[in-house]
Coordinates of C-alpha atoms and ligand atoms in Angstrom, one line a residue:
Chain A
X89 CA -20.3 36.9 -57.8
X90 CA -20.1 34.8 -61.3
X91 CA -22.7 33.2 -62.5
X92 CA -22.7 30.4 -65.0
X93 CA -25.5 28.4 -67.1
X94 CA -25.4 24.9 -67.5
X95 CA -28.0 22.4 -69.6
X96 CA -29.2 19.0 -68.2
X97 CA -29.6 17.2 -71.6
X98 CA -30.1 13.3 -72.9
X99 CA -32.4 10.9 -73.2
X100 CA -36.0 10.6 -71.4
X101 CA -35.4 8.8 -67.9
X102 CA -31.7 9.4 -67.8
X103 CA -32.6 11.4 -64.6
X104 CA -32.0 15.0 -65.8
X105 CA -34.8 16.3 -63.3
X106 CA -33.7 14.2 -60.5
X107 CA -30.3 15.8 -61.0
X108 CA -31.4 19.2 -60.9
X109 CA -33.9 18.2 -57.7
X110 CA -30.8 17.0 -55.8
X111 CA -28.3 20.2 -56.7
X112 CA -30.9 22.4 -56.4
X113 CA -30.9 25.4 -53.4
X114 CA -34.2 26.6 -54.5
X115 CA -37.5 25.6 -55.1
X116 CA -36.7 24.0 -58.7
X117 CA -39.5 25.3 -61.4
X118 CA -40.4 22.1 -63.0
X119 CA -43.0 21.1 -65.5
X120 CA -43.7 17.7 -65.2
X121 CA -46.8 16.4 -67.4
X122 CA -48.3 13.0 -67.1
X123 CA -46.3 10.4 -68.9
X124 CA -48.2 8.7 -71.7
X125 CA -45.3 7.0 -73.0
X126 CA -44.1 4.1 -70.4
X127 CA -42.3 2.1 -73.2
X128 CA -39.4 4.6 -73.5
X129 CA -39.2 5.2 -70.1
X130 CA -41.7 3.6 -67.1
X131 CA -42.4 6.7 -65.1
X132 CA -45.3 8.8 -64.2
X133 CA -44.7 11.9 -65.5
X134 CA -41.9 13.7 -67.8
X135 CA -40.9 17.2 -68.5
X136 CA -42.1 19.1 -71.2
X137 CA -40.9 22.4 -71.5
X138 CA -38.0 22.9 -68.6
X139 CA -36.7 22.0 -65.2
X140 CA -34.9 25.0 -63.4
X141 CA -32.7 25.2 -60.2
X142 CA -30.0 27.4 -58.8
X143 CA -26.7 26.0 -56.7
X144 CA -23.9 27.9 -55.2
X145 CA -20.6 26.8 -55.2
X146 CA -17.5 28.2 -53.5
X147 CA -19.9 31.0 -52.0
X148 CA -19.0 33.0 -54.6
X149 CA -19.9 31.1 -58.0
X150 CA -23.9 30.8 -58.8
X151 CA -24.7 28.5 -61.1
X152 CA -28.3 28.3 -62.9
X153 CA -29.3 24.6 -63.7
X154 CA -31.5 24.0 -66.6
X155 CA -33.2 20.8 -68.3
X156 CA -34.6 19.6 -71.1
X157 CA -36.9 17.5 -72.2
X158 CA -35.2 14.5 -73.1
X159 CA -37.5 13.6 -76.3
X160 CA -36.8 15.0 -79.7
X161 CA -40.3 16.1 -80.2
X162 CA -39.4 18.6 -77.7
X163 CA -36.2 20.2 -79.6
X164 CA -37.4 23.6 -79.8
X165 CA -36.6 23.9 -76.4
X166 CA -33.7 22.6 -76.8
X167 CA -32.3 25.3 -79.2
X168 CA -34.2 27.8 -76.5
X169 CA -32.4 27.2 -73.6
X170 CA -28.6 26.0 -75.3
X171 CA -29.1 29.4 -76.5
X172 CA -28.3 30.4 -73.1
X173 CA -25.9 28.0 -71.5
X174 CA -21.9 27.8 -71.9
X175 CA -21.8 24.2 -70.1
X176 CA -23.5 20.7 -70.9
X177 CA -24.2 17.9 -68.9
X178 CA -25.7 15.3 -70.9
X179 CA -26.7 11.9 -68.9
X180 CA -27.1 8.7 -70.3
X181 CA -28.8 6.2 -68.9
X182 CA -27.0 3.1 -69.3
X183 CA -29.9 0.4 -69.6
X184 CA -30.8 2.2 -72.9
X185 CA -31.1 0.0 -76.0
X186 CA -27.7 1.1 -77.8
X187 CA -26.8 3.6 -75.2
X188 CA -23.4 4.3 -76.5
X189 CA -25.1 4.7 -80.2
X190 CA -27.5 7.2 -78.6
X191 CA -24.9 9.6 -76.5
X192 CA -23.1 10.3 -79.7
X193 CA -26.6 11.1 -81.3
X194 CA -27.2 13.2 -78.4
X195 CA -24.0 15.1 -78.8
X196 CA -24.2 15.5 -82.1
X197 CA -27.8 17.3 -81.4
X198 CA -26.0 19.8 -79.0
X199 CA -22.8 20.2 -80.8
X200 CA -23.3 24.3 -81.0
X201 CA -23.2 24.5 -77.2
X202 CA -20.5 21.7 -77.4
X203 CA -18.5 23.7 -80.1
X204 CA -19.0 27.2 -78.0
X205 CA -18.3 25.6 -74.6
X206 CA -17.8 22.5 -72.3
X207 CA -19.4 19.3 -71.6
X208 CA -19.3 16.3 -69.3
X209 CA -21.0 13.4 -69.6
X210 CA -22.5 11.3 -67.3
X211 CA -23.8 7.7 -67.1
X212 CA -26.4 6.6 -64.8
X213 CA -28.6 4.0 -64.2
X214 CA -25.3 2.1 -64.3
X215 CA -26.8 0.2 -61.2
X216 CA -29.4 -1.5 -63.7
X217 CA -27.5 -2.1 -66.3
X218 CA -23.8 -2.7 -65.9
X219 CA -23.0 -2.4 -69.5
X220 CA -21.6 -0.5 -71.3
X221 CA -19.0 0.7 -69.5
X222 CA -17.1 3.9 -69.0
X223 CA -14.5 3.0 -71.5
X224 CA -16.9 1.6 -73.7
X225 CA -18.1 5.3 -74.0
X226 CA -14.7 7.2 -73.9
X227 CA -13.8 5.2 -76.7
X228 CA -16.7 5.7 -79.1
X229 CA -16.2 9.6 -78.5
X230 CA -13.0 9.4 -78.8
X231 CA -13.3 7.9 -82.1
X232 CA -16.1 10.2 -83.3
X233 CA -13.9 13.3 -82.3
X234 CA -10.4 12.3 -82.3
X235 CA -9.1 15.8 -81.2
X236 CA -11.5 16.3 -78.1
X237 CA -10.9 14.6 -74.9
X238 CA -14.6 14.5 -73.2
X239 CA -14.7 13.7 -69.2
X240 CA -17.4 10.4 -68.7
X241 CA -18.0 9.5 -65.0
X242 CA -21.4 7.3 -63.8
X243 CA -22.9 8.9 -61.5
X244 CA -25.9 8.2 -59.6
X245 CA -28.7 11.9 -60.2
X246 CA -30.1 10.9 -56.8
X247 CA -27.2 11.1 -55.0
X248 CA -26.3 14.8 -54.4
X249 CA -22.8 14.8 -53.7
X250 CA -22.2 12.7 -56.6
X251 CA -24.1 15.0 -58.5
X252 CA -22.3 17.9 -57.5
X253 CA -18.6 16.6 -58.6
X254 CA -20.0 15.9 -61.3
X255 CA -21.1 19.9 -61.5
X256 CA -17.8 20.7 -60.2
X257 CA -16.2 19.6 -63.3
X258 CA -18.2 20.8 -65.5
X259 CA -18.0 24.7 -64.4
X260 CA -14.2 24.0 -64.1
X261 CA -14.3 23.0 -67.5
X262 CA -16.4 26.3 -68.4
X263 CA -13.9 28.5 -66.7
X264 CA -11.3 27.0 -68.4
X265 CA -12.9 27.9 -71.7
X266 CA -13.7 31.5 -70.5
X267 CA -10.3 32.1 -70.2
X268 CA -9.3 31.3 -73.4
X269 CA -12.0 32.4 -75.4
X270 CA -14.7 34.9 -73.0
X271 CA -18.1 34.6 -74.0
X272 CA -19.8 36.9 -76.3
X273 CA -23.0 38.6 -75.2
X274 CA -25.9 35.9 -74.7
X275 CA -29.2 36.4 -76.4
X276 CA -30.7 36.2 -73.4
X277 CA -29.5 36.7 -70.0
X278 CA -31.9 36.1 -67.5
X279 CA -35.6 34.2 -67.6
Chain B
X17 CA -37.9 -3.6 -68.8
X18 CA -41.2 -3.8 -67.7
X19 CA -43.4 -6.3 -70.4
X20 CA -46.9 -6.3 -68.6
X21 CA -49.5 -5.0 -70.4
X22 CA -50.9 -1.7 -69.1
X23 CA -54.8 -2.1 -68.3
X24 CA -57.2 -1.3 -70.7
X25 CA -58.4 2.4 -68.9
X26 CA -54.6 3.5 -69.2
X27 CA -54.8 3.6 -72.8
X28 CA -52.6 6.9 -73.9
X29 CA -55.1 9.0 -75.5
X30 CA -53.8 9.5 -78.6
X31 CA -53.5 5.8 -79.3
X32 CA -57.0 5.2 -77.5
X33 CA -59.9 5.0 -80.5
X34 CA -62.5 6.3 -78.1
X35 CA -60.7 9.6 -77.7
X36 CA -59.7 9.9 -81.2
X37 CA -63.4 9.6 -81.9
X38 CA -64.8 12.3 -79.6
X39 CA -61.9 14.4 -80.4
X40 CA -62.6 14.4 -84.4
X41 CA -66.3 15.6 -83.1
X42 CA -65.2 17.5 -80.8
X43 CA -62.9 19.6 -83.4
X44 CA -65.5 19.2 -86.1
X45 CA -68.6 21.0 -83.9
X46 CA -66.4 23.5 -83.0
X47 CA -65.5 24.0 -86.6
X48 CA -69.1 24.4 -87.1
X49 CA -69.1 27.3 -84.3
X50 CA -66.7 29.5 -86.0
X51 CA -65.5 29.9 -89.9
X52 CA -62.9 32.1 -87.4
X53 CA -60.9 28.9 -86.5
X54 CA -58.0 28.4 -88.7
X55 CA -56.4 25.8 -86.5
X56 CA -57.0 23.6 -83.7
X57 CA -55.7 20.7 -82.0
X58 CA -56.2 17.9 -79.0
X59 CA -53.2 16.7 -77.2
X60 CA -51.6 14.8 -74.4
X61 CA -50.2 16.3 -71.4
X62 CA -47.1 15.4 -72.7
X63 CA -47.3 16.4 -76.1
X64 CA -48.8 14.1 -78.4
X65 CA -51.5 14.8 -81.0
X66 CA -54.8 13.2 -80.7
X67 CA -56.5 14.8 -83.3
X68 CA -55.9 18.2 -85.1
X69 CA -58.4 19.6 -87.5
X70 CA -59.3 18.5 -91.0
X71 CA -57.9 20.6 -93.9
X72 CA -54.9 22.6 -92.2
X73 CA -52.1 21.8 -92.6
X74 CA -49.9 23.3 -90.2
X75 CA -47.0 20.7 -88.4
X76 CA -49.8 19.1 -86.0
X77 CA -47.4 17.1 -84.3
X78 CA -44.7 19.8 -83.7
X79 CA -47.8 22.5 -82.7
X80 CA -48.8 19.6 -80.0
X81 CA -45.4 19.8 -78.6
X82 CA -45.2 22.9 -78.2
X83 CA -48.8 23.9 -76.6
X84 CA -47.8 21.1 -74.7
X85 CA -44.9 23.0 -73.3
X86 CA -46.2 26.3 -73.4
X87 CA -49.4 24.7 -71.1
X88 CA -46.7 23.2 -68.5
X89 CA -45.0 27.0 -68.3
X90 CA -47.6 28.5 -67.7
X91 CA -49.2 26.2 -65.1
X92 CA -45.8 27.1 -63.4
X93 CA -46.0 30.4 -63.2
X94 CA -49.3 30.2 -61.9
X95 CA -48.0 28.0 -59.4
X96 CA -44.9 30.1 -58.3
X97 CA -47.5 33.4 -58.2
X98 CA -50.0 31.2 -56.2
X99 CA -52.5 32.6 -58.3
X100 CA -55.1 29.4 -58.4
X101 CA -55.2 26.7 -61.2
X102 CA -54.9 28.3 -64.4
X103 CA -57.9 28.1 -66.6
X104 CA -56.7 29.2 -70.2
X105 CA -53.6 30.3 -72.1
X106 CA -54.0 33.1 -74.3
X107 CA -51.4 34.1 -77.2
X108 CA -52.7 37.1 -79.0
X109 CA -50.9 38.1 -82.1
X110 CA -51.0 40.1 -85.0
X111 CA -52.7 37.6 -86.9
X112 CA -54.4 35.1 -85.1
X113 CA -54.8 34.3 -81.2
X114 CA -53.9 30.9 -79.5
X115 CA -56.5 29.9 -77.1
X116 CA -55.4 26.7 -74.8
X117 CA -57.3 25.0 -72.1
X118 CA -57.6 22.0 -70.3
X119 CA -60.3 19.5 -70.7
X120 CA -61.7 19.0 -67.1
X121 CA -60.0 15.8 -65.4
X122 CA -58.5 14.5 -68.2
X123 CA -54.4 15.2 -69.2
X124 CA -55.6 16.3 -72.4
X125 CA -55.1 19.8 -73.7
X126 CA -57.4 21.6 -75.9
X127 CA -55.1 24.4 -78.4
X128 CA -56.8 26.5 -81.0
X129 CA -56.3 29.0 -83.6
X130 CA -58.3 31.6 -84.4
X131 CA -57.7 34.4 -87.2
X132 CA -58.1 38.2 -85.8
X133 CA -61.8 38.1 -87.1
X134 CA -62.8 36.8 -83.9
X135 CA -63.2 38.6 -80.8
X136 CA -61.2 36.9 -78.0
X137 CA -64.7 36.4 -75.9
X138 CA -66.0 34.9 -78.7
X139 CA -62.8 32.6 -79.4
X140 CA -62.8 32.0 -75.5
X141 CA -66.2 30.8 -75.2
X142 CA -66.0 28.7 -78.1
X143 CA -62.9 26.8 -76.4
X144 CA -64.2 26.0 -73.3
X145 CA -67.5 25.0 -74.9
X146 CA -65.6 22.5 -76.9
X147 CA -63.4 21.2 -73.9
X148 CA -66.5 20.7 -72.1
X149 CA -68.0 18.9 -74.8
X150 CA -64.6 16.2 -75.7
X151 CA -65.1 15.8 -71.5
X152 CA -68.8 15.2 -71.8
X153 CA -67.8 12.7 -74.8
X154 CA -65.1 10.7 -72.8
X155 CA -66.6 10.8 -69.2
Ligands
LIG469 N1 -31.7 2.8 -60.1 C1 -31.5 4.0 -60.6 N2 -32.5 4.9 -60.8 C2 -32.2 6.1 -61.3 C3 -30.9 6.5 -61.5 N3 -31.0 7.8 -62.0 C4 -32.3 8.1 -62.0 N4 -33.0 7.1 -61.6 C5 -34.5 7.1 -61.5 O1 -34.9 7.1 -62.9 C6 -36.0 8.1 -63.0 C7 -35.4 9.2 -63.9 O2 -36.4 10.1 -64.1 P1 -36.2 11.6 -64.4 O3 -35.2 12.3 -63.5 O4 -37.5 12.2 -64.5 O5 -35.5 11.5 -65.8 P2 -35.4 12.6 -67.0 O6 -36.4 12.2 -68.0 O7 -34.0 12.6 -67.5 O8 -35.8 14.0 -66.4 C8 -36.3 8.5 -61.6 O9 -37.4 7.7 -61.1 C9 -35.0 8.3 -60.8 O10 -35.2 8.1 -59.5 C10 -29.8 5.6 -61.2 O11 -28.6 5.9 -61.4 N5 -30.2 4.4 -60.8
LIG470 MG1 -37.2 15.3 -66.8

């Protein structure tokens, strides 16, 4: 059996727990505190340390889910748990003030994991706000990294089979860069 | 976006003067209970500083965070074990232990420092009286 590690990563709200909810197998480990900061995102609570779930796909492939804390006063656990991953899927919500502005900040935070492995982006919310669009996106990263060509797809995180292409691509994506360049021992395995 | 104002009780605590208020007492009594405490700090739930302690001057807002996070973990695990609600968090180190508790019925977080001169009853005892007290302070 394989077994990969993938981060949930981006902004607060852009539905990184209810993505791993929805693709989860197991009971997901989540630690939800009350939200004090309904400005940013009008929700009741909000993760502060992680969200963790576990999927199999293919019956053969496990893949352990992780999120983040979407707020930058929470980057420590950032660096924690990219530490561990080799794939990145960083949502952004689309009815964010300057969304396109603030995936490229978002990249840019993650760019170790980015530079050591693969990432897929995904755009939610896209039902709320219909702007930007997919292009709009594809365009902005191709321009910040000419030489990379990043996979952007909306997707909805309450919707598991959406949710699970979207994961589908990503591992792909891992594998892929496996083969050419196998991963050197993690820090950490396991939790 | 959603403009309507929230009502005055759901003031975030750490923009709420009130709370600010008991916590600087709160903090400063405790002070007063132990030359031991080299840090302390009140917090959010989700990770913002009400009030830290005069005179340190560790990263307040970062140390909030992280309790923050630390306090979420390891209500997990007590929640995975089924072990009950879990009463405080305990980081003993070389050089100083991290006490953290809750303040009863509030999502406020009570994270304190104490240097190795203190035993960790004494340290424990301390914290809780002081959690009781910011609770007494903002019932
Ligand atoms: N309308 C709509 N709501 C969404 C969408 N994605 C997520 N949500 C909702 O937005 C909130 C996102 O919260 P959460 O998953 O906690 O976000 P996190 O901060 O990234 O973990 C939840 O209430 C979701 O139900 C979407 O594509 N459309
Ligand atoms: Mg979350």
């Amino acid at each position: 059996m394989s077994e990969h590690v993938v981060l949930f990563a981006g902004p607060m709200g852009s539905g990184k727990t209810t993505a791993i909810r929805s693709l989860s197998e197991i009971a997901v480990v989540s630690t939800e505190a009350t939200n004090t900061d309904r400005e940013t995102a009008d929700k009741e609570t909000t993760t502060v340390a992680l969200d963790y779930g576990e999927i199999t796909i293919d019956d053969v492939t496990k893949v352990r889910l992780y999120g983040v804390p979407g707020q930058k006063r929470f980057d420590f656990m950032w660096s924690i748990l990219a530490g561990r991953a080799r794939g990145l899927l960083l949502l952004i919500n689309n009815d964010a003030p300057d969304s396109v502005a603030l995936l490229l900040e978002y990249l840019n935070d993650f760019r170790e994991l980015h530079a050591r492995g693969a990432v897929v982006i995904g755009v939610t919310k896209s039902d709320v706000s219909e702007t930007p669009s997919v292009a709009d996106y594809s365009a902005a990263l191709t321009a910040a990294s000419p030489d990379q060509l990043i996979p952007v797809f909306t997707v909805d995180p309450r919707n598991a089979e959406e949710m699970r292409t979207l994961l589908l691509t990503l591992v792909a994506s891992v594998e892929m860069r496996e083969l050419l360049a196998p991963a050197p021992t993690p820090i950490s395995e396991n939790i | 976006m959603n403009l309507t104002p929230a009502p005055v009780a759901a003031i975030a605590s750490h923009l709420n003067p009130v709370h600010i208020e008991a916590g600087n007492r709160t903090l400063a009594e405790m002070q007063d209970l132990a030359s031991s405490l080299t840090f302390a700090s009140l917090l959010t739930d989700d990770g913002f500083e009400i009030v830290h302690l005069n005179g340190t001057h560790a990263d307040g807002g970062r140390f909030a965070s992280m309790s923050s996070s630390v306090q979420a973990l390891s209500d997990a695990v007590a929640h995975e074990l089924k072990i009950g609600t879990n009463e405080y968090v305990i980081i003993a180190s070389e050089l100083g232990h991290v006490i953290q508790l809750r303040v009863q019925g509030h999502p406020i977080v009570l994270a304190a420092l104490f240097d190795t001169h203190e035993t960790l009853g004494k340290g424990l005892s301390i914290a809780r009286i002081a959690a009781r007290r910011m609770a007494e302070l903002i019932a």
